[in-house]
PDB file of C-alpha atoms in Angstrom:
ATOM      1  CA  MET A   6      -8.960 159.919 186.421  1.00  0.00           C
ATOM      2  CA  TYR A   7      -9.269 156.427 187.933  1.00  0.00           C
ATOM      3  CA  GLN A   8     -12.671 155.541 186.233  1.00  0.00           C
ATOM      4  CA  ASP A   9     -11.252 156.858 182.998  1.00  0.00           C
ATOM      5  CA  ILE A  10      -8.916 153.819 183.230  1.00  0.00           C
ATOM      6  CA  ILE A  11     -11.301 151.428 183.566  1.00  0.00           C
ATOM      7  CA  LEU A  12     -13.875 153.005 180.782  1.00  0.00           C
ATOM      8  CA  ASP A  13     -10.660 152.946 178.316  1.00  0.00           C
ATOM      9  CA  HIS A  14      -9.943 149.125 179.112  1.00  0.00           C
ATOM     10  CA  TYR A  15     -13.665 148.147 178.796  1.00  0.00           C
ATOM     11  CA  ARG A  16     -14.068 150.482 175.181  1.00  0.00           C
ATOM     12  CA  HIS A  17     -11.118 149.025 173.654  1.00  0.00           C
ATOM     13  CA  PRO A  18     -10.317 145.768 175.619  1.00  0.00           C
ATOM     14  CA  HIS A  19      -6.772 144.201 174.901  1.00  0.00           C
ATOM     15  CA  GLY A  20      -6.818 140.545 174.774  1.00  0.00           C
ATOM     16  CA  LYS A  21     -10.420 140.006 173.744  1.00  0.00           C
ATOM     17  CA  GLY A  22     -11.204 137.320 171.399  1.00  0.00           C
ATOM     18  CA  LEU A  23     -10.128 133.268 172.034  1.00  0.00           C
ATOM     19  CA  ARG A  24      -7.076 132.233 170.316  1.00  0.00           C
ATOM     20  CA  ASP A  25      -5.184 129.041 170.778  1.00  0.00           C
ATOM     21  CA  GLY A  26      -4.245 128.209 174.094  1.00  0.00           C
ATOM     22  CA  ASP A  27      -2.766 125.105 176.433  1.00  0.00           C
ATOM     23  CA  ALA A  28      -5.846 125.368 179.171  1.00  0.00           C
ATOM     24  CA  GLU A  29      -9.542 127.096 178.678  1.00  0.00           C
ATOM     25  CA  VAL A  30     -11.635 127.570 182.228  1.00  0.00           C
ATOM     26  CA  HIS A  31     -14.722 129.256 182.083  1.00  0.00           C
ATOM     27  CA  HIS A  32     -15.893 130.743 184.895  1.00  0.00           C
ATOM     28  CA  VAL A  33     -19.133 132.550 186.189  1.00  0.00           C
ATOM     29  CA  ASN A  34     -20.285 135.139 189.024  1.00  0.00           C
ATOM     30  CA  PRO A  35     -23.469 133.964 189.898  1.00  0.00           C
ATOM     31  CA  THR A  36     -24.421 137.416 192.115  1.00  0.00           C
ATOM     32  CA  CYS A  37     -24.288 139.330 189.283  1.00  0.00           C
ATOM     33  CA  GLY A  38     -23.784 137.043 185.930  1.00  0.00           C
ATOM     34  CA  ASP A  39     -20.585 137.926 184.429  1.00  0.00           C
ATOM     35  CA  GLU A  40     -18.909 135.074 182.375  1.00  0.00           C
ATOM     36  CA  ILE A  41     -15.655 135.041 181.307  1.00  0.00           C
ATOM     37  CA  THR A  42     -14.110 131.946 179.078  1.00  0.00           C
ATOM     38  CA  LEU A  43     -10.215 132.387 179.332  1.00  0.00           C
ATOM     39  CA  ARG A  44      -7.537 130.374 177.618  1.00  0.00           C
ATOM     40  CA  VAL A  45      -3.890 131.050 178.714  1.00  0.00           C
ATOM     41  CA  LYS A  46      -0.954 129.968 176.375  1.00  0.00           C
ATOM     42  CA  LEU A  47       2.634 129.289 178.270  1.00  0.00           C
ATOM     43  CA  ASP A  48       6.088 128.479 176.852  1.00  0.00           C
ATOM     44  CA  GLY A  49       7.444 126.715 179.640  1.00  0.00           C
ATOM     45  CA  GLU A  50       7.109 128.656 182.636  1.00  0.00           C
ATOM     46  CA  LYS A  51       6.700 132.188 180.469  1.00  0.00           C
ATOM     47  CA  VAL A  52       2.838 133.514 179.750  1.00  0.00           C
ATOM     48  CA  VAL A  53       2.542 134.050 175.880  1.00  0.00           C
ATOM     49  CA  ASP A  54      -0.898 134.871 175.311  1.00  0.00           C
ATOM     50  CA  ILE A  55      -4.352 135.325 177.545  1.00  0.00           C
ATOM     51  CA  SER A  56      -7.036 135.211 175.078  1.00  0.00           C
ATOM     52  CA  TYR A  57     -10.879 135.436 176.332  1.00  0.00           C
ATOM     53  CA  GLU A  58     -14.642 136.020 175.435  1.00  0.00           C
ATOM     54  CA  SER A  59     -16.282 137.458 178.148  1.00  0.00           C
ATOM     55  CA  GLN A  60     -19.834 139.477 179.054  1.00  0.00           C
ATOM     56  CA  GLY A  61     -20.930 141.150 181.908  1.00  0.00           C
ATOM     57  CA  CYS A  62     -20.099 144.665 183.531  1.00  0.00           C
ATOM     58  CA  SER A  63     -17.260 147.325 182.845  1.00  0.00           C
ATOM     59  CA  ILE A  64     -15.492 146.215 185.992  1.00  0.00           C
ATOM     60  CA  SER A  65     -15.051 142.612 184.820  1.00  0.00           C
ATOM     61  CA  GLN A  66     -14.117 143.531 181.223  1.00  0.00           C
ATOM     62  CA  ALA A  67     -11.741 146.153 182.147  1.00  0.00           C
ATOM     63  CA  SER A  68     -10.022 143.988 184.413  1.00  0.00           C
ATOM     64  CA  ALA A  69      -9.884 141.239 181.861  1.00  0.00           C
ATOM     65  CA  SER A  70      -8.034 143.436 179.743  1.00  0.00           C
ATOM     66  CA  VAL A  71      -5.768 144.994 182.538  1.00  0.00           C
ATOM     67  CA  LEU A  72      -5.339 141.595 183.191  1.00  0.00           C
ATOM     68  CA  ASN A  73      -3.896 140.853 179.559  1.00  0.00           C
ATOM     69  CA  ASP A  74      -1.623 143.931 179.851  1.00  0.00           C
ATOM     70  CA  LEU A  75      -0.117 143.240 183.204  1.00  0.00           C
ATOM     71  CA  VAL A  76       0.782 139.223 182.526  1.00  0.00           C
ATOM     72  CA  VAL A  77       1.319 138.430 179.046  1.00  0.00           C
ATOM     73  CA  GLY A  78       5.031 138.690 178.810  1.00  0.00           C
ATOM     74  CA  GLN A  79       5.508 137.761 182.140  1.00  0.00           C
ATOM     75  CA  SER A  80       7.083 134.433 183.801  1.00  0.00           C
ATOM     76  CA  VAL A  81       4.316 132.480 185.852  1.00  0.00           C
ATOM     77  CA  ASP A  82       6.159 133.117 188.613  1.00  0.00           C
ATOM     78  CA  GLU A  83       6.592 136.625 188.255  1.00  0.00           C
ATOM     79  CA  ALA A  84       2.241 136.694 187.046  1.00  0.00           C
ATOM     80  CA  MET A  85       1.411 135.016 190.350  1.00  0.00           C
ATOM     81  CA  LYS A  86       3.134 137.925 192.355  1.00  0.00           C
ATOM     82  CA  VAL A  87       1.049 140.160 190.469  1.00  0.00           C
ATOM     83  CA  GLN A  88      -1.936 138.775 190.587  1.00  0.00           C
ATOM     84  CA  GLU A  89      -1.278 138.445 194.727  1.00  0.00           C
ATOM     85  CA  THR A  90      -0.923 141.984 194.805  1.00  0.00           C
ATOM     86  CA  PHE A  91      -4.048 142.491 192.887  1.00  0.00           C
ATOM     87  CA  LEU A  92      -6.114 140.274 195.097  1.00  0.00           C
ATOM     88  CA  GLU A  93      -4.553 142.327 198.348  1.00  0.00           C
ATOM     89  CA  LEU A  94      -6.037 145.595 196.870  1.00  0.00           C
ATOM     90  CA  MET A  95      -8.795 144.255 196.116  1.00  0.00           C
ATOM     91  CA  GLN A  96      -9.344 142.423 200.023  1.00  0.00           C
ATOM     92  CA  SER A  97      -8.546 145.536 201.581  1.00  0.00           C
ATOM     93  CA  LYS A  98     -11.833 147.290 201.297  1.00  0.00           C
ATOM     94  CA  GLY A  99     -10.888 150.289 200.382  1.00  0.00           C
ATOM     95  CA  ARG A 100      -8.554 150.688 203.755  1.00  0.00           C
ATOM     96  CA  LEU A 101      -5.191 150.270 201.119  1.00  0.00           C
ATOM     97  CA  GLU A 102      -4.256 153.161 199.075  1.00  0.00           C
ATOM     98  CA  PRO A 103      -1.921 152.258 196.504  1.00  0.00           C
ATOM     99  CA  ASP A 104       1.886 153.169 196.893  1.00  0.00           C
ATOM    100  CA  GLU A 105       4.028 153.640 194.822  1.00  0.00           C
ATOM    101  CA  ALA A 106       5.638 150.352 194.525  1.00  0.00           C
ATOM    102  CA  MET A 107       2.141 149.075 194.499  1.00  0.00           C
ATOM    103  CA  GLU A 108       1.384 151.238 191.410  1.00  0.00           C
ATOM    104  CA  GLU A 109       4.473 149.896 189.826  1.00  0.00           C
ATOM    105  CA  VAL A 110       3.478 146.382 190.130  1.00  0.00           C
ATOM    106  CA  LEU A 111      -0.087 147.090 189.362  1.00  0.00           C
ATOM    107  CA  GLU A 112       0.038 149.845 186.668  1.00  0.00           C
ATOM    108  CA  ASP A 113      -3.433 150.604 185.175  1.00  0.00           C
ATOM    109  CA  ALA A 114      -4.926 147.904 188.202  1.00  0.00           C
ATOM    110  CA  VAL A 115      -4.347 150.638 191.037  1.00  0.00           C
ATOM    111  CA  ALA A 116      -7.816 152.286 189.042  1.00  0.00           C
ATOM    112  CA  PHE A 117      -9.394 149.409 190.708  1.00  0.00           C
ATOM    113  CA  ALA A 118      -8.474 150.452 194.400  1.00  0.00           C
ATOM    114  CA  GLY A 119     -12.346 151.999 194.588  1.00  0.00           C
ATOM    115  CA  VAL A 120     -13.879 148.777 193.890  1.00  0.00           C
ATOM    116  CA  SER A 121     -12.360 147.175 196.987  1.00  0.00           C
ATOM    117  CA  LYS A 122     -14.723 149.042 198.925  1.00  0.00           C
ATOM    118  CA  TYR A 123     -17.854 147.113 197.452  1.00  0.00           C
ATOM    119  CA  PRO A 124     -17.961 143.508 198.048  1.00  0.00           C
ATOM    120  CA  ALA A 125     -20.113 143.084 195.205  1.00  0.00           C
ATOM    121  CA  ARG A 126     -18.254 144.863 192.647  1.00  0.00           C
ATOM    122  CA  VAL A 127     -15.143 142.853 194.289  1.00  0.00           C
ATOM    123  CA  LYS A 128     -16.263 139.655 192.567  1.00  0.00           C
ATOM    124  CA  CYS A 129     -16.810 141.287 189.017  1.00  0.00           C
ATOM    125  CA  ALA A 130     -12.784 142.612 189.584  1.00  0.00           C
ATOM    126  CA  LEU A 131     -11.632 139.224 190.678  1.00  0.00           C
ATOM    127  CA  LEU A 132     -13.300 137.329 187.977  1.00  0.00           C
ATOM    128  CA  SER A 133     -10.877 137.264 185.354  1.00  0.00           C
ATOM    129  CA  TRP A 134      -7.860 136.743 187.749  1.00  0.00           C
ATOM    130  CA  MET A 135      -9.730 133.846 189.319  1.00  0.00           C
ATOM    131  CA  ALA A 136     -10.154 132.542 185.686  1.00  0.00           C
ATOM    132  CA  TRP A 137      -6.088 133.157 184.785  1.00  0.00           C
ATOM    133  CA  LYS A 138      -4.774 131.421 187.899  1.00  0.00           C
ATOM    134  CA  ASP A 139      -7.116 128.278 187.422  1.00  0.00           C
ATOM    135  CA  ALA A 140      -6.138 128.030 183.782  1.00  0.00           C
ATOM    136  CA  THR A 141      -2.863 128.492 184.389  1.00  0.00           C
ATOM    137  CA  ALA A 142      -2.696 125.910 187.230  1.00  0.00           C
ATOM    138  CA  LYS A 143      -4.373 123.716 184.549  1.00  0.00           C
ATOM    139  CA  ALA A 144      -1.833 124.247 182.170  1.00  0.00           C
ATOM    140  CA  LEU A 145       1.093 123.870 183.915  1.00  0.00           C
ATOM    141  CA  SER A 146      -0.456 120.282 185.232  1.00  0.00           C
ATOM    142  CA  GLU A 147      -1.062 118.770 181.415  1.00  0.00           C
ATOM    143  CA  ALA A 148       2.173 120.496 180.623  1.00  0.00           C
ATOM    144  CA  PRO A 149       4.384 117.089 179.440  1.00  0.00           C
ATOM    145  CA  VAL A 150       7.264 116.680 181.991  1.00  0.00           C
ATOM    146  CA  PRO A 151      10.698 116.327 179.780  1.00  0.00           C
ATOM    147  CA  ASN A 152      12.775 113.274 180.108  1.00  0.00           C
ATOM    148  CA  GLU A 153      16.237 113.469 181.851  1.00  0.00           C
ATOM    149  CA  GLU A 154      17.285 113.539 178.594  1.00  0.00           C
ATOM    150  CA  GLY A 155      15.499 116.881 178.031  1.00  0.00           C
ATOM    151  CA  ALA A 156      12.717 115.485 175.406  1.00  0.00           C
TER     152      ALA A 156
END
């Protein structure tokens, strides 16, 4: 079942194609050659869009699609919690069995639980998530600071 979820996201990616954004980053996984250019668009503290162009294995491609589904529409704080939960799963080396609470947070991302057993594949699954985290930090640091009058 999990393999089907990954293959579906790989074949029918959500959010693919670069669109206007507040910040852009380019990340490469040097061990396998996966690459992603990712843009994030924020409206204040809300993630309104994630767009990307990428090349690489089905795991890295599917992970970017799942990231788009889980993070767009969330506040930055909520999205960071999702990212931290996914990171915890990926760093578990297969020892963490997703429970109901984790499945509620990660939805389709729980399909990557088996990937955590393979260190070389973990980097593939995390590529887009690390790019998103960096792009969001960049967007937040470059955002204009409103003055006391709110302008």
